[in-house]
Tab-separated table of C-alpha atoms in Angstrom:
chain	number	residue	atom	x	y	z
A	10	MET	CA	66.607	52.325	124.037
A	11	ARG	CA	67.779	49.692	124.697
A	12	ASN	CA	70.802	50.564	122.156
A	13	ARG	CA	71.242	54.234	124.347
A	14	GLN	CA	70.887	52.193	127.985
A	15	GLN	CA	73.700	49.421	126.474
A	16	GLN	CA	75.723	52.606	125.044
A	17	GLU	CA	75.433	54.347	128.870
A	18	VAL	CA	76.936	50.627	130.664
A	19	ASN	CA	79.594	50.550	127.777
A	20	ALA	CA	80.482	53.856	129.314
A	21	LEU	CA	80.698	52.871	133.143
A	22	PRO	CA	83.906	52.460	134.295
A	23	ILE	CA	82.942	48.167	134.197
A	24	ARG	CA	86.425	45.892	133.543
A	25	PHE	CA	86.008	42.640	132.826
A	26	ALA	CA	89.726	39.952	133.936
A	27	PHE	CA	89.507	36.834	132.763
A	28	SER	CA	93.149	35.965	134.228
A	29	GLN	CA	95.481	37.456	136.293
A	30	GLU	CA	97.130	39.242	134.170
A	31	GLN	CA	93.698	40.708	132.759
A	32	PHE	CA	93.214	41.844	136.507
A	33	ARG	CA	96.743	43.581	137.092
A	34	GLU	CA	95.952	45.130	133.566
A	35	ILE	CA	93.049	46.847	134.590
A	36	MET	CA	94.846	47.124	138.256
A	37	LYS	CA	97.269	49.122	136.173
A	38	GLU	CA	94.897	51.202	134.177
A	39	TRP	CA	93.259	51.701	137.517
A	40	GLY	CA	95.798	53.817	139.128
A	41	LEU	CA	95.953	50.451	141.754
A	42	ARG	CA	98.413	48.318	143.200
A	43	PRO	CA	97.386	44.296	142.246
A	44	LYS	CA	97.928	42.960	146.087
A	45	MET	CA	98.119	45.387	148.452
A	46	ASP	CA	94.286	47.902	147.028
A	47	LEU	CA	91.456	45.485	146.725
A	48	ASP	CA	90.075	46.763	149.315
A	49	LYS	CA	89.515	49.803	146.485
A	50	ILE	CA	87.796	47.201	144.724
A	51	ALA	CA	84.758	44.995	144.042
A	52	ARG	CA	83.550	42.030	142.106
A	53	ILE	CA	80.703	42.081	140.232
A	54	PRO	CA	79.003	39.080	137.629
A	55	PHE	CA	81.002	37.784	134.889
A	56	GLY	CA	84.611	38.234	135.369
A	57	GLY	CA	83.926	41.943	136.085
A	58	PHE	CA	85.224	44.292	138.402
A	59	ILE	CA	84.638	48.020	139.816
A	60	GLN	CA	85.434	50.639	141.801
A	61	LYS	CA	84.329	51.085	145.320
A	62	LYS	CA	84.141	54.647	144.357
A	63	ASP	CA	82.793	54.365	141.553
A	64	ALA	CA	80.040	51.767	142.713
A	65	PRO	CA	77.086	54.589	143.037
A	66	LEU	CA	77.400	55.333	139.982
A	67	MET	CA	76.534	51.122	138.475
A	68	HIS	CA	73.835	50.933	140.643
A	69	GLU	CA	72.770	54.998	139.748
A	70	THR	CA	72.751	54.239	136.168
A	71	PHE	CA	71.009	50.287	136.579
A	72	ALA	CA	68.144	51.918	138.723
A	73	TRP	CA	67.295	54.822	136.077
A	74	HIS	CA	66.867	51.693	133.328
A	75	HIS	CA	64.347	49.767	135.245
A	76	ARG	CA	62.783	52.963	136.397
A	77	GLU	CA	63.105	54.068	132.594
A	78	LEU	CA	61.828	50.857	130.943
A	79	GLN	CA	59.410	50.453	133.011
A	80	ALA	CA	57.796	54.040	131.950
A	81	ALA	CA	57.911	53.011	128.639
A	82	ILE	CA	55.994	49.332	130.282
A	83	ASP	CA	53.596	51.599	131.863
A	84	ALA	CA	52.345	54.485	128.542
A	85	ASP	CA	51.250	50.905	126.528
A	86	PRO	CA	47.877	50.717	127.283
A	87	THR	CA	47.186	47.811	124.913
A	88	GLY	CA	50.510	45.660	124.763
A	89	GLU	CA	50.826	46.743	120.601
A	90	GLY	CA	53.192	48.715	121.154
A	91	PHE	CA	56.632	49.475	123.515
A	92	ILE	CA	55.537	45.800	125.041
A	93	LYS	CA	55.682	43.962	121.557
A	94	ASP	CA	58.704	45.813	120.923
A	95	MET	CA	60.564	45.231	123.881
A	96	PHE	CA	59.758	41.088	123.464
A	97	PHE	CA	60.075	41.333	119.842
A	98	SER	CA	63.870	43.032	120.268
A	99	GLU	CA	64.693	40.575	123.104
A	100	LEU	CA	63.247	36.985	121.867
A	101	GLU	CA	65.058	37.386	118.535
A	102	ASN	CA	68.463	38.960	120.818
A	103	HIS	CA	67.743	35.178	122.648
A	104	GLU	CA	67.379	33.557	119.080
A	105	TYR	CA	63.822	32.043	119.506
A	106	SER	CA	63.063	32.523	116.037
A	107	TYR	CA	65.658	29.222	116.304
A	108	THR	CA	65.190	27.593	119.813
A	109	GLY	CA	61.165	28.420	120.362
A	110	THR	CA	61.797	28.996	124.168
A	111	VAL	CA	61.361	32.519	126.072
A	112	GLU	CA	63.164	32.645	129.382
A	113	ASP	CA	66.459	33.786	128.026
A	114	ALA	CA	64.393	36.860	126.652
A	115	LEU	CA	62.393	37.540	129.968
A	116	ASP	CA	65.210	36.733	132.430
A	117	SER	CA	66.536	39.492	130.434
A	118	LEU	CA	63.486	41.455	131.173
A	119	GLY	CA	63.676	40.844	134.911
A	120	LEU	CA	60.687	39.289	133.816
A	121	SER	CA	58.642	34.933	135.309
A	122	PHE	CA	56.500	33.654	133.054
A	123	GLU	CA	53.997	34.213	136.163
A	124	ASP	CA	54.846	38.176	135.745
A	125	VAL	CA	53.742	38.124	132.347
A	126	ALA	CA	50.526	35.512	132.206
A	127	ALA	CA	48.985	37.729	135.601
A	128	ASN	CA	49.127	41.531	133.488
A	129	PRO	CA	47.662	40.648	130.024
A	130	ARG	CA	49.414	43.500	128.502
A	131	LEU	CA	52.251	41.841	129.355
A	132	ALA	CA	50.905	38.254	127.601
A	133	ARG	CA	49.175	40.767	124.613
A	134	GLY	CA	52.619	41.855	123.604
A	135	LEU	CA	54.853	38.852	123.889
A	136	ASN	CA	51.647	37.039	122.221
A	137	LEU	CA	51.859	39.073	119.337
A	138	ALA	CA	56.498	39.435	119.024
A	139	ALA	CA	56.456	35.317	119.678
A	140	LYS	CA	54.062	35.610	116.481
A	141	GLU	CA	55.469	37.875	114.230
A	142	ILE	CA	58.766	35.809	115.138
A	143	ARG	CA	57.597	32.173	114.448
A	144	GLY	CA	55.161	33.493	111.165
A	145	GLN	CA	51.964	31.221	113.057
A	146	GLU	CA	48.340	32.550	113.766
A	147	GLN	CA	49.272	32.625	117.700
A	148	GLY	CA	52.382	33.178	119.501
A	149	MET	CA	53.457	29.989	121.398
A	150	TRP	CA	55.095	31.203	124.630
A	151	MET	CA	53.393	29.064	127.106
């Protein structure tokens, strides 16, 4: 799911600029004038830009991804299936084996410690993933 969703995000008409030259190139690619057509673009986090006409597509894509993730979480009755795999993937992606911290992984999933602690399935899945990564008897996420 994550790989497919990443491909869908990569296909969105979002561009990134970290200098004036890159910004001018993006505007030229879009057929826009850098100083005159600023009202036709929107700035998004991390140096991103999107044309306002494409903003609904971006919002719909992110909303769909959130609903799809939530449905997969809801479908895991114990936390030992998708939820564990989800946490394992994000913990690995955020170097949990090196840092021993889960904050970045939780942030990437839009979750807090409180969210996980309040949901036994999430807590079980996170513990199982942490245990597997650290090779210990117990996960060490709290």
